[in-house]
Amino acid sequence: MRIALIVLRVVAAALVLATLSSTIESNQWWVRIWDFPRVQLLVALVIVGLLAAWRDRAFGRWLAAGCLLAAGWQMWRIYPYTPVARAEVAIGAHADIPADRCFSLLSFNVYQDNRDFKRTAALIDRVDPDILLLMETDLPWTQAMAPQLARYPHRLLAPTDNTYGMILATRLPMTGGRTEIIAEPDTPSMHGTLTAGLPFRLIALHPRPPHPGQDTEERDAEIAIAARRAARERLPVLAIGDFNDVAWSHTSQLFKRIGGYLDPRIGRGPFATFPADYPFLRWPLDHIFITPEFAVRSMAVLENVGSDHLPVHAELCITPGNTGNAAPEAVTREDRRDTQEVLDDYAVDTREEAQD
């Protein structure tokens, strides 16, 4: 019994410390990773807090209080991505919008080491999206998807063997399509102006995640630069991809506000996509952000087809009329300051790496 109480106390303290660590403003990987498992930490805090109150007569009330406060913080961060929050994007049939202004998209991180090409090919054949974004595509993946890609008149291909390859293919008219390195070498992004009755800008991102030896200066800078570009655009903007960041993180929320985006997941659920094989551990890493001119007919996370991510499918329309969407959140002075700090940190990190 005594050993069990010690373990319970250690676990409770660790969960509270993990929550406190997530409040630190830092680019260090060991801080930023705690942005990801907020749902899992919330569940663990509630369970451990209840156990402490029930079983630990000496410190139970204090441990339970600490767990309750930490759980409240976690809940506050993920609350917008629960069904009880107010939605900011109206999802529905939008039958009044002309068909030529509507299109479908499929965004999927295929997992480079996954060689079950047939399941992904079958998914693309079945869904038949108008816009297809594939990530972690090396040369074998590019070659294996050739029959599917042949159906698309516009293609951007950037195969790499570092897990950051990318393919963008569309049957919508596209101009100015290009592959660009925004912040980190060998980490491509893709951009173009597409037309579905009306023109819009498409941004596809797949920055690198935080892990030992990889802090977040480059990832955050790529996201911030893309947000600033969207804010300067006169056209509607659609941003998609595996951002290697969760929807509720400060960086993702800053991207959303600076870029003038809306998130269809708010008020509906996290639409978690990674890891595909472990439903109770999943995080929302694969994103679809839209400016208010887009109407959303549907959005769904699809079945596992062999990757460590799940595919995301959506049907969108573009209209100059009323979409029923909320207005984007206002950009604050603090948001602009935080964005500049992200870019300044990236500039310092880049100079230090050049000197090394």
Short mmCIF file of C-alpha atoms in Angstrom, two decimals:
data_model
loop_
_atom_site.label_atom_id
_atom_site.label_comp_id
_atom_site.label_asym_id
_atom_site.label_seq_id
_atom_site.Cartn_x
_atom_site.Cartn_y
_atom_site.Cartn_z
CA MET A 1 0.00 0.00 0.00
CA ARG A 2 2.79 2.41 0.88
CA ILE A 3 4.53 1.81 -2.46
CA ALA A 4 1.25 2.39 -4.27
CA LEU A 5 0.77 5.72 -2.46
CA ILE A 6 4.29 6.83 -3.35
CA VAL A 7 3.70 5.96 -7.00
CA LEU A 8 0.39 7.84 -6.93
CA ARG A 9 2.05 10.94 -5.47
CA VAL A 10 4.89 10.85 -7.99
CA VAL A 11 2.48 10.48 -10.90
CA ALA A 12 0.29 13.33 -9.63
CA ALA A 13 3.32 15.59 -9.23
CA ALA A 14 4.61 14.66 -12.69
CA LEU A 15 1.27 15.44 -14.31
CA VAL A 16 1.07 18.83 -12.60
CA LEU A 17 4.68 19.62 -13.56
CA ALA A 18 3.97 18.65 -17.17
CA THR A 19 1.04 21.07 -17.17
CA LEU A 20 3.16 23.83 -15.64
CA SER A 21 5.88 23.20 -18.22
CA SER A 22 3.37 23.75 -21.02
CA THR A 23 2.79 27.32 -19.79
CA ILE A 24 6.45 28.33 -20.24
CA GLU A 25 7.15 30.59 -23.20
CA SER A 26 10.06 28.75 -24.78
CA ASN A 27 11.12 27.20 -28.08
CA GLN A 28 12.86 24.30 -26.34
CA TRP A 29 11.59 20.94 -27.53
CA TRP A 30 11.12 19.57 -24.00
CA VAL A 31 8.72 22.44 -23.27
CA ARG A 32 6.80 22.50 -26.53
CA ILE A 33 6.07 18.76 -26.60
CA TRP A 34 3.63 19.29 -23.72
CA ASP A 35 1.35 21.23 -26.10
CA PHE A 36 0.49 17.94 -27.77
CA PRO A 37 -1.04 15.54 -25.19
CA ARG A 38 -3.45 17.97 -23.50
CA VAL A 39 -6.46 15.67 -23.83
CA GLN A 40 -4.50 12.73 -22.45
CA LEU A 41 -3.10 14.85 -19.60
CA LEU A 42 -6.60 16.09 -18.77
CA VAL A 43 -7.96 12.55 -18.48
CA ALA A 44 -4.95 11.41 -16.44
CA LEU A 45 -5.21 14.41 -14.07
CA VAL A 46 -8.88 13.73 -13.36
CA ILE A 47 -8.28 10.03 -12.70
CA VAL A 48 -5.19 10.55 -10.54
CA GLY A 49 -6.80 13.42 -8.64
CA LEU A 50 -9.82 11.28 -7.78
CA LEU A 51 -7.61 8.39 -6.70
CA ALA A 52 -5.52 10.70 -4.52
CA ALA A 53 -8.60 12.14 -2.81
CA TRP A 54 -9.91 8.64 -2.20
CA ARG A 55 -6.77 6.74 -1.15
CA ASP A 56 -4.22 9.24 0.21
CA ARG A 57 -5.31 10.47 3.63
CA ALA A 58 -2.14 12.45 4.27
CA PHE A 59 -1.76 14.46 1.06
CA GLY A 60 -4.84 13.49 -0.92
CA ARG A 61 -6.67 16.80 -0.66
CA TRP A 62 -3.59 18.75 -1.79
CA LEU A 63 -2.80 16.41 -4.62
CA ALA A 64 -6.44 16.44 -5.72
CA ALA A 65 -6.52 20.25 -5.63
CA GLY A 66 -3.34 20.47 -7.71
CA CYS A 67 -4.68 17.96 -10.22
CA LEU A 68 -8.01 19.81 -10.39
CA LEU A 69 -6.32 23.15 -11.11
CA ALA A 70 -4.08 21.58 -13.75
CA ALA A 71 -7.05 19.80 -15.32
CA GLY A 72 -8.92 23.11 -15.45
CA TRP A 73 -6.03 24.69 -17.33
CA GLN A 74 -5.90 21.81 -19.81
CA MET A 75 -9.66 22.00 -20.32
CA TRP A 76 -9.47 25.73 -20.97
CA ARG A 77 -6.90 25.15 -23.71
CA ILE A 78 -8.79 22.40 -25.54
CA TYR A 79 -12.36 23.67 -24.87
CA PRO A 80 -12.81 25.30 -28.32
CA TYR A 81 -12.23 21.88 -29.88
CA THR A 82 -15.11 20.24 -28.06
CA PRO A 83 -18.71 19.92 -29.29
CA VAL A 84 -19.95 22.18 -26.50
CA ALA A 85 -18.04 25.20 -27.81
CA ARG A 86 -19.58 27.56 -30.35
CA ALA A 87 -18.70 26.70 -33.95
CA GLU A 88 -17.19 29.44 -36.12
CA VAL A 89 -17.67 27.69 -39.50
CA ALA A 90 -21.10 26.68 -40.77
CA ILE A 91 -20.97 23.17 -42.22
CA GLY A 92 -23.90 22.20 -44.43
CA ALA A 93 -25.17 21.48 -47.94
CA HIS A 94 -24.86 25.08 -49.24
CA ALA A 95 -27.09 24.04 -52.14
CA ASP A 96 -27.37 27.64 -53.38
CA ILE A 97 -23.68 27.75 -54.39
CA PRO A 98 -22.98 26.91 -58.07
CA ALA A 99 -21.33 23.53 -58.57
CA ASP A 100 -18.30 25.01 -60.35
CA ARG A 101 -17.40 26.87 -57.16
CA CYS A 102 -17.18 23.69 -55.11
CA PHE A 103 -14.34 21.19 -54.85
CA SER A 104 -13.02 18.39 -52.67
CA LEU A 105 -9.59 17.90 -51.12
CA LEU A 106 -7.62 15.09 -49.56
CA SER A 107 -4.64 15.83 -47.29
CA PHE A 108 -2.61 12.84 -46.19
CA ASN A 109 0.77 12.19 -44.58
CA VAL A 110 1.54 8.77 -46.08
CA TYR A 111 4.47 7.92 -43.71
CA GLN A 112 7.57 7.50 -45.82
CA ASP A 113 8.49 4.04 -44.48
CA ASN A 114 5.01 2.72 -45.25
CA ARG A 115 5.30 0.73 -48.47
CA ASP A 116 1.68 -0.37 -48.68
CA PHE A 117 1.17 1.81 -51.75
CA LYS A 118 -1.96 0.00 -52.91
CA ARG A 119 -4.12 1.09 -49.97
CA THR A 120 -3.31 4.76 -50.50
CA ALA A 121 -3.84 4.41 -54.26
CA ALA A 122 -7.23 2.80 -53.61
CA LEU A 123 -8.16 5.62 -51.23
CA ILE A 124 -7.31 8.25 -53.85
CA ASP A 125 -9.25 6.32 -56.50
CA ARG A 126 -12.30 6.12 -54.26
CA VAL A 127 -12.30 9.67 -52.93
CA ASP A 128 -11.12 11.20 -56.24
CA PRO A 129 -10.36 14.63 -54.74
CA ASP A 130 -10.02 17.78 -56.81
CA ILE A 131 -6.99 18.76 -54.69
CA LEU A 132 -4.59 16.08 -53.47
CA LEU A 133 -1.81 16.78 -50.96
CA LEU A 134 0.53 13.94 -50.02
CA MET A 135 3.35 14.36 -47.48
CA GLU A 136 6.43 12.29 -46.58
CA THR A 137 6.68 11.24 -50.22
CA ASP A 138 10.06 9.99 -51.40
CA LEU A 139 10.84 8.83 -54.94
CA PRO A 140 9.27 5.34 -54.49
CA TRP A 141 6.04 6.98 -53.30
CA THR A 142 6.06 9.40 -56.22
CA GLN A 143 6.56 6.55 -58.67
CA ALA A 144 3.92 4.35 -57.03
CA MET A 145 1.30 7.13 -57.22
CA ALA A 146 2.04 7.90 -60.89
CA PRO A 147 -1.23 6.36 -62.19
CA GLN A 148 -3.26 8.47 -59.77
CA LEU A 149 -1.22 11.62 -60.37
CA ALA A 150 -1.62 11.24 -64.14
CA ARG A 151 -5.28 12.19 -63.76
CA TYR A 152 -4.32 15.67 -62.53
CA PRO A 153 -3.20 18.26 -65.10
CA HIS A 154 -1.42 20.38 -62.49
CA ARG A 155 1.23 18.77 -60.27
CA LEU A 156 4.02 19.91 -57.98
CA LEU A 157 6.46 17.15 -57.01
CA ALA A 158 9.17 17.45 -54.36
CA PRO A 159 10.30 13.91 -53.49
CA THR A 160 12.89 13.69 -50.71
CA ASP A 161 14.16 10.85 -48.54
CA ASN A 162 14.15 12.88 -45.29
CA THR A 163 10.40 12.38 -44.54
CA TYR A 164 9.56 15.91 -45.77
CA GLY A 165 8.80 15.19 -49.40
CA MET A 166 5.54 16.59 -50.78
CA ILE A 167 3.16 16.17 -53.70
CA LEU A 168 0.43 18.63 -54.65
CA ALA A 169 -1.88 17.68 -57.52
CA THR A 170 -5.09 19.34 -58.67
CA ARG A 171 -7.55 19.28 -61.52
CA LEU A 172 -8.56 22.87 -60.73
CA PRO A 173 -6.86 25.48 -62.92
CA MET A 174 -3.63 26.56 -61.18
CA THR A 175 -1.27 29.45 -61.86
CA GLY A 176 1.90 30.43 -60.08
CA GLY A 177 2.34 26.98 -58.59
CA ARG A 178 5.69 26.64 -56.88
CA THR A 179 7.65 24.67 -54.32
CA GLU A 180 9.40 26.85 -51.73
CA ILE A 181 11.71 26.45 -48.76
CA ILE A 182 10.32 28.96 -46.29
CA ALA A 183 12.41 28.45 -43.17
CA GLU A 184 14.28 25.15 -42.92
CA PRO A 185 16.49 23.53 -45.57
CA ASP A 186 15.09 20.43 -47.27
CA THR A 187 11.61 21.11 -45.87
CA PRO A 188 9.43 22.17 -48.81
CA SER A 189 6.11 23.94 -48.84
CA MET A 190 3.83 24.40 -51.85
CA HIS A 191 1.85 27.40 -53.05
CA GLY A 192 -0.37 28.37 -55.95
CA THR A 193 -3.43 30.27 -57.15
CA LEU A 194 -6.29 27.90 -57.94
CA THR A 195 -9.69 28.63 -59.44
CA ALA A 196 -13.02 27.08 -58.54
CA GLY A 197 -15.31 29.55 -60.27
CA LEU A 198 -13.38 32.19 -58.32
CA PRO A 199 -9.61 32.33 -57.65
CA PHE A 200 -8.06 31.54 -54.26
CA ARG A 201 -4.63 30.97 -52.82
CA LEU A 202 -3.52 27.55 -51.57
CA ILE A 203 -0.76 27.09 -48.99
CA ALA A 204 0.50 23.57 -48.15
CA LEU A 205 2.85 23.18 -45.18
CA HIS A 206 4.72 20.35 -43.46
CA PRO A 207 7.27 21.86 -41.02
CA ARG A 208 9.39 19.78 -38.66
CA PRO A 209 8.17 18.83 -35.15
CA PRO A 210 9.91 19.40 -31.82
CA HIS A 211 12.02 16.49 -30.62
CA PRO A 212 15.40 15.99 -28.93
CA GLY A 213 17.88 18.09 -30.89
CA GLN A 214 15.10 19.93 -32.77
CA ASP A 215 13.55 22.97 -31.10
CA THR A 216 10.72 24.92 -32.72
CA GLU A 217 12.28 28.11 -34.11
CA GLU A 218 12.11 26.92 -37.73
CA ARG A 219 8.66 25.33 -37.45
CA ASP A 220 7.19 28.40 -35.77
CA ALA A 221 8.86 30.73 -38.28
CA GLU A 222 7.47 28.81 -41.26
CA ILE A 223 3.98 28.95 -39.77
CA ALA A 224 4.33 32.66 -38.90
CA ILE A 225 5.65 33.61 -42.36
CA ALA A 226 2.78 31.73 -44.02
CA ALA A 227 0.31 33.53 -41.76
CA ARG A 228 1.70 36.94 -42.65
CA ARG A 229 1.47 36.13 -46.34
CA ALA A 230 -2.16 35.12 -45.96
CA ALA A 231 -2.90 38.39 -44.15
CA ARG A 232 -1.53 40.35 -47.13
CA GLU A 233 -3.53 38.37 -49.68
CA ARG A 234 -6.51 39.95 -51.40
CA LEU A 235 -7.74 36.54 -52.49
CA PRO A 236 -9.37 33.95 -50.22
CA VAL A 237 -6.79 31.57 -48.73
CA LEU A 238 -6.89 27.86 -47.95
CA ALA A 239 -4.07 26.42 -45.80
CA ILE A 240 -3.64 22.67 -45.43
CA GLY A 241 -1.09 20.12 -44.30
CA ASP A 242 0.57 18.37 -41.42
CA PHE A 243 1.80 21.32 -39.36
CA ASN A 244 3.42 19.03 -36.77
CA ASP A 245 1.61 21.17 -34.24
CA VAL A 246 -1.71 20.71 -32.48
CA ALA A 247 -4.70 22.92 -33.19
CA TRP A 248 -4.80 24.43 -29.69
CA SER A 249 -1.13 25.45 -29.45
CA HIS A 250 -0.16 29.09 -29.19
CA THR A 251 1.62 28.87 -32.57
CA SER A 252 -1.42 27.43 -34.37
CA GLN A 253 -3.74 29.97 -32.77
CA LEU A 254 -1.36 32.78 -33.70
CA PHE A 255 -1.29 31.48 -37.29
CA LYS A 256 -5.09 31.46 -37.29
CA ARG A 257 -5.48 35.03 -36.03
CA ILE A 258 -2.66 36.64 -38.01
CA GLY A 259 -3.77 34.94 -41.24
CA GLY A 260 -7.45 35.80 -40.72
CA TYR A 261 -8.40 32.13 -40.77
CA LEU A 262 -11.31 30.13 -39.45
CA ASP A 263 -11.05 26.53 -38.22
CA PRO A 264 -13.93 24.14 -39.11
CA ARG A 265 -13.03 21.93 -36.13
CA ILE A 266 -13.92 24.55 -33.52
CA GLY A 267 -17.17 23.58 -31.84
CA ARG A 268 -17.10 20.09 -33.36
CA GLY A 269 -14.09 18.17 -32.09
CA PRO A 270 -10.35 17.87 -32.58
CA PHE A 271 -10.45 15.67 -35.72
CA ALA A 272 -7.30 13.98 -34.43
CA THR A 273 -5.13 12.20 -36.98
CA PHE A 274 -1.91 10.96 -35.29
CA PRO A 275 -1.01 8.28 -34.27
CA ALA A 276 -3.39 6.34 -36.47
CA ASP A 277 -3.04 3.03 -34.61
CA TYR A 278 -3.82 4.42 -31.13
CA PRO A 279 -7.18 6.23 -31.00
CA PHE A 280 -6.90 7.29 -27.36
CA LEU A 281 -3.50 8.91 -27.92
CA ARG A 282 -4.31 10.84 -31.10
CA TRP A 283 -3.51 14.52 -31.64
CA PRO A 284 -4.88 16.93 -34.30
CA LEU A 285 -1.75 17.51 -36.41
CA ASP A 286 -3.32 17.67 -39.90
CA HIS A 287 -5.09 20.95 -40.52
CA ILE A 288 -7.51 22.74 -42.81
CA PHE A 289 -7.71 26.49 -42.24
CA ILE A 290 -9.95 28.72 -44.37
CA THR A 291 -10.65 32.40 -44.75
CA PRO A 292 -14.34 33.41 -44.37
CA GLU A 293 -15.10 33.25 -48.12
CA PHE A 294 -15.11 29.45 -48.01
CA ALA A 295 -18.19 27.41 -47.23
CA VAL A 296 -17.69 23.89 -45.89
CA ARG A 297 -20.01 21.15 -47.07
CA SER A 298 -18.28 18.36 -45.16
CA MET A 299 -15.09 17.50 -43.34
CA ALA A 300 -14.01 14.10 -42.04
CA VAL A 301 -11.05 12.07 -40.86
CA LEU A 302 -10.95 8.91 -42.96
CA GLU A 303 -9.92 5.34 -42.23
CA ASN A 304 -6.44 4.05 -41.55
CA VAL A 305 -4.73 2.95 -44.79
CA GLY A 306 -1.34 1.99 -43.37
CA SER A 307 0.23 5.32 -42.41
CA ASP A 308 0.86 6.64 -38.91
CA HIS A 309 -1.50 9.51 -39.83
CA LEU A 310 -5.13 9.38 -40.87
CA PRO A 311 -6.25 11.12 -44.07
CA VAL A 312 -8.39 14.28 -43.92
CA HIS A 313 -11.10 14.85 -46.53
CA ALA A 314 -13.21 17.97 -47.03
CA GLU A 315 -15.69 19.41 -49.50
CA LEU A 316 -15.46 23.18 -49.81
CA CYS A 317 -17.09 25.92 -51.85
CA ILE A 318 -15.95 29.47 -52.48
CA THR A 319 -18.45 32.29 -52.62
CA PRO A 320 -18.46 36.06 -52.35
CA GLY A 321 -21.83 35.84 -50.61
CA ASN A 322 -22.89 34.91 -47.09
CA THR A 323 -21.39 31.61 -45.93
CA GLY A 324 -22.84 31.72 -42.42
CA ASN A 325 -19.33 31.74 -40.97
CA ALA A 326 -18.26 33.84 -38.03
CA ALA A 327 -15.80 36.69 -38.50
CA PRO A 328 -12.15 35.85 -37.83
CA GLU A 329 -10.73 36.74 -34.44
CA ALA A 330 -9.28 40.23 -34.25
CA VAL A 331 -5.49 40.52 -34.33
CA THR A 332 -4.16 42.11 -31.17
CA ARG A 333 -1.00 44.11 -30.55
CA GLU A 334 0.25 41.15 -28.53
CA ASP A 335 -0.30 38.85 -31.53
CA ARG A 336 1.83 41.11 -33.72
CA ARG A 337 4.50 41.28 -31.04
CA ASP A 338 4.53 37.50 -30.61
CA THR A 339 4.81 36.98 -34.37
CA GLN A 340 7.77 39.33 -34.56
CA GLU A 341 9.40 37.54 -31.62
CA VAL A 342 9.03 34.23 -33.47
CA LEU A 343 10.75 35.69 -36.53
CA ASP A 344 13.46 37.33 -34.41
CA ASP A 345 14.18 34.03 -32.64
CA TYR A 346 14.42 32.33 -36.02
CA ALA A 347 16.83 34.98 -37.31
CA VAL A 348 19.06 34.57 -34.25
CA ASP A 349 18.99 30.78 -34.56
CA THR A 350 19.84 30.99 -38.26
CA ARG A 351 22.82 33.28 -37.60
CA GLU A 352 24.11 30.99 -34.86
CA GLU A 353 23.86 27.95 -37.12
CA ALA A 354 25.70 29.81 -39.89
CA GLN A 355 28.51 30.69 -37.48
CA ASP A 356 28.81 27.05 -36.38
#
